[in-house]
Amino acid sequence: MSRALDNENPTIFAPTHATSSRRQPKSARALLWDSEADMFQESDMEDGSESEEEREEIDSEEVFDLLRSITDPEHPVSLEQLRVVNPDDIRVAGNRVLVYLTPTIPHCSMSTLIGLSLRVRLLRALPPRFRVDIRIKPGTHQSEHAVNKQLNDKERVQAALENKHLLQVVEGCLATAGQRGVGDGNVGAAPITA
Amino acid sequence: MPALQLIADLPPHSATAWAVTFNPTRPLLASCSTDMTFRIFHYILPSPSPSPSPSSSSSFFPSPDAPKPTFQLLNTVKTEHKRTVRSIAWAPSGRTLATGSFDSTVGIWEETDGDEGDDEMDDGQGGGIYRPRNGAGGNGKEWECVTALEGHESECKSVAWSHDGGLLASCSRDKSVWVWEVQPDDDFECIAVMMEHGQDVKHLAWHPKEEILASASYDSHIHLQFDDPDGDWCIFQKLHPKFPPAPLTISLESSSSRPIPVTRNLIDNLAPNDEEREAEEKVVVPPLEEDETVWSLAWSPDGQMLASGGDLGGIRIWTRKGHNPDSLFEETLHTSAHSRSCFSLSWATGGLPEDQGGRGLLASGGGDGKIVIWQVYVSPQSGKAELQPIAAMRDAHGVSDVNCVAWCVREDGKGAGLLSSAGDDGSVKVWRVVADV
């Protein structure tokens, strides 16, 4: 991209949120929610999970886990490293998921694109019963309300996904999403679809 | 004490179903989808049964045991659209379809097979069945795109025919509303382009009897436009909502101000259940601060009221203050309805008779997965039109949003009371309001 970056020097934080905090028995099934995987393929389960209740409970840590490794559209680092997504800014209850994203700078023109990437990731990875709301963390963006409205318009989201150029950028950001943290030796963190 | 009864769960689209609409002259239903197809369904109505004795309010509606119409998929038409087919509309003749697509074009579709007479499309009321003329396996006729209308710069979001079919309107994310004049030989001439919305134009609705066009936008406004006798097409009123939503209160206690008694079935389907209530308490989703998008519009059958549905889930009623072509409208009601966006509205006659204050049945569908049926009535106390929910269905399309609801309104009156709906999961369903079991 030839255009000047919105934020040339973002602060990059070390990922502090250990992948091991994920509840292991559920990770196998959680990974199966990846769009590429067949979510109904019982035989792919690690153990005798047929007896498990059909409806999997999901908590904010698992949602964070789905989002943390998405790559920033401007920099080759993850949204977790930029602290654009934070475990404390995700709420889950019943069928509701609420994600606050924190742009690195208040005039970041990439916020809509990042929000779109989060939405697409959750659309593909969460069971369809979840209704997802995405908000800019209050006070962190000059056009907070306008961006919020756009990110939550399903028609605009669908149209964006049919825009080849935009979709390519989103897919680029999502290419790393399956890493779910870092390759820190935790076998469970490797995407099974790779 | 009505309830909503499922009549048909039709073979689903392979992606989001956005819109569904009954044919105004023939027993056909059409739906459209992100899968870039539209589908045509045929239905057969049961033989008419003697109308029930008007002993209670329940008798406005058929018994749940009454014979049901049967539906069947006729055609899956792969369109030439390159993206989502967002909107679909039958011309009043019932012979032509318009499709509006995210590829920015409008398609005009007709059956290729010129047919004489309607005998092969018998309603079934005489015991006839649909006999396809061509195509094997009951695929029915072929649909052909006879014209593609170009001009919008980005996604076309809604198409609508005027009451006599002389005009077609389209709107887009490019903020414009176009009016096309229908000419012989599938020719369409653009006679007006209105560019006064500040954002996407989401939905269009023509007045049921006059050439008045309402447009709803992301910019939170509704524009009313007409062909000014002294000039060109122009906007004669810009509506902007003012009322805060009145809370929706329902209780089993009988009330003289309520024309139809409330039932347990309604409360079970309408009120949040324990799980939803708990989720609402634990995760408080901050409302969007900008003025709400207007997603949906529906005219009352007499054209004296306009209903609109918004991003916050409420329904507003706008009432016309006169009978002139450019008589102004005024907001007269805003009720809470859905817990997420109200994506669709449809208004038809039915329910409480007009001489008892009834003004038809309004159906609403939303991002909360619910379909709600509202009795519109003029309150003897206030003299104003009020909405009372009389039937509802939670999870009408499973876990999916309800994107569209549409009553069957035919010139011969047949099929009245049937309601179709389209869901985010691609499903298309048909319902009817019945007297409670």
CSV table of C-alpha atoms in Angstrom, one decimal, chain A residues 55 91-98 100 119 128-135 144-146 148-156 158-160 162-164, chain B residues 18 34 83-84 86 102 155 157 199-200 202 218 275 279-280 282-286 288-293 295 340 343 367-369 399-401 403 424:
chain,number,residue,atom,x,y,z
A,55,ARG,CA,-25.3,-26.6,23.3
A,91,ARG,CA,-18.9,-9.7,27.5
A,92,VAL,CA,-20.8,-13.0,26.9
A,93,ALA,CA,-24.1,-14.1,28.4
A,94,GLY,CA,-26.8,-16.3,26.9
A,95,ASN,CA,-26.8,-15.7,23.2
A,96,ARG,CA,-25.3,-12.2,23.5
A,97,VAL,CA,-21.7,-11.3,22.7
A,98,LEU,CA,-20.5,-7.7,23.1
A,100,TYR,CA,-15.4,-3.4,22.5
A,119,ARG,CA,-17.5,-9.5,12.9
A,128,PRO,CA,-25.3,-19.2,14.7
A,129,ARG,CA,-27.3,-18.7,17.9
A,130,PHE,CA,-25.1,-15.8,19.0
A,131,ARG,CA,-26.1,-12.2,18.3
A,132,VAL,CA,-22.9,-10.2,18.2
A,133,ASP,CA,-22.6,-6.5,18.9
A,134,ILE,CA,-19.4,-4.6,18.3
A,135,ARG,CA,-18.6,-1.2,19.8
A,144,GLU,CA,-17.0,6.4,17.6
A,145,HIS,CA,-20.8,6.7,17.0
A,146,ALA,CA,-20.7,6.7,13.3
A,148,ASN,CA,-20.5,1.8,15.7
A,149,LYS,CA,-23.6,2.3,13.6
A,150,GLN,CA,-21.9,1.1,10.4
A,151,LEU,CA,-20.4,-2.0,12.1
A,152,ASN,CA,-23.8,-3.1,13.2
A,153,ASP,CA,-25.7,-2.6,10.0
A,154,LYS,CA,-26.1,-6.2,8.6
A,155,GLU,CA,-26.9,-5.0,5.1
A,156,ARG,CA,-23.6,-3.0,4.9
A,158,GLN,CA,-23.1,-8.3,3.7
A,159,ALA,CA,-22.4,-5.8,1.0
A,160,ALA,CA,-18.8,-5.4,2.2
A,162,GLU,CA,-19.4,-9.1,-1.5
A,163,ASN,CA,-16.8,-6.5,-2.3
A,164,LYS,CA,-13.8,-8.5,-3.6
B,18,TRP,CA,-33.9,-11.3,2.3
B,34,THR,CA,-27.8,-13.8,-1.2
B,83,ARG,CA,-24.4,-10.2,-5.9
B,84,THR,CA,-27.1,-10.6,-3.3
B,86,ARG,CA,-31.9,-8.0,-1.8
B,102,PHE,CA,-26.3,-5.4,-4.5
B,155,GLU,CA,-26.1,-1.6,-3.9
B,157,LYS,CA,-31.7,-2.1,-1.7
B,199,GLN,CA,-27.1,8.0,3.5
B,200,ASP,CA,-28.2,4.7,2.1
B,202,LYS,CA,-33.0,1.2,2.8
B,218,TYR,CA,-30.0,5.0,7.2
B,275,GLU,CA,-32.5,-16.9,29.9
B,279,ALA,CA,-28.4,-12.3,29.4
B,280,GLU,CA,-29.9,-8.8,29.2
B,282,LYS,CA,-25.4,-9.5,32.4
B,283,VAL,CA,-24.5,-7.9,29.0
B,284,VAL,CA,-25.9,-4.5,28.6
B,285,VAL,CA,-25.4,-3.5,25.0
B,286,PRO,CA,-25.1,0.2,24.8
B,288,LEU,CA,-26.3,3.2,19.1
B,289,GLU,CA,-26.0,6.9,19.7
B,290,GLU,CA,-26.7,8.1,16.2
B,291,ASP,CA,-30.3,8.5,15.1
B,292,GLU,CA,-31.7,5.2,14.1
B,293,THR,CA,-31.8,3.7,10.6
B,295,TRP,CA,-35.4,-0.3,7.9
B,340,ARG,CA,-33.3,-5.7,18.0
B,343,PHE,CA,-36.4,-5.2,9.7
B,367,GLY,CA,-33.4,-9.1,14.4
B,368,ASP,CA,-34.6,-10.6,17.7
B,369,GLY,CA,-36.0,-13.6,15.7
B,399,VAL,CA,-31.8,-18.7,15.8
B,400,SER,CA,-31.9,-16.5,12.7
B,401,ASP,CA,-33.1,-12.9,12.2
B,403,ASN,CA,-35.6,-10.3,7.5
B,424,ASP,CA,-31.1,-15.2,7.7
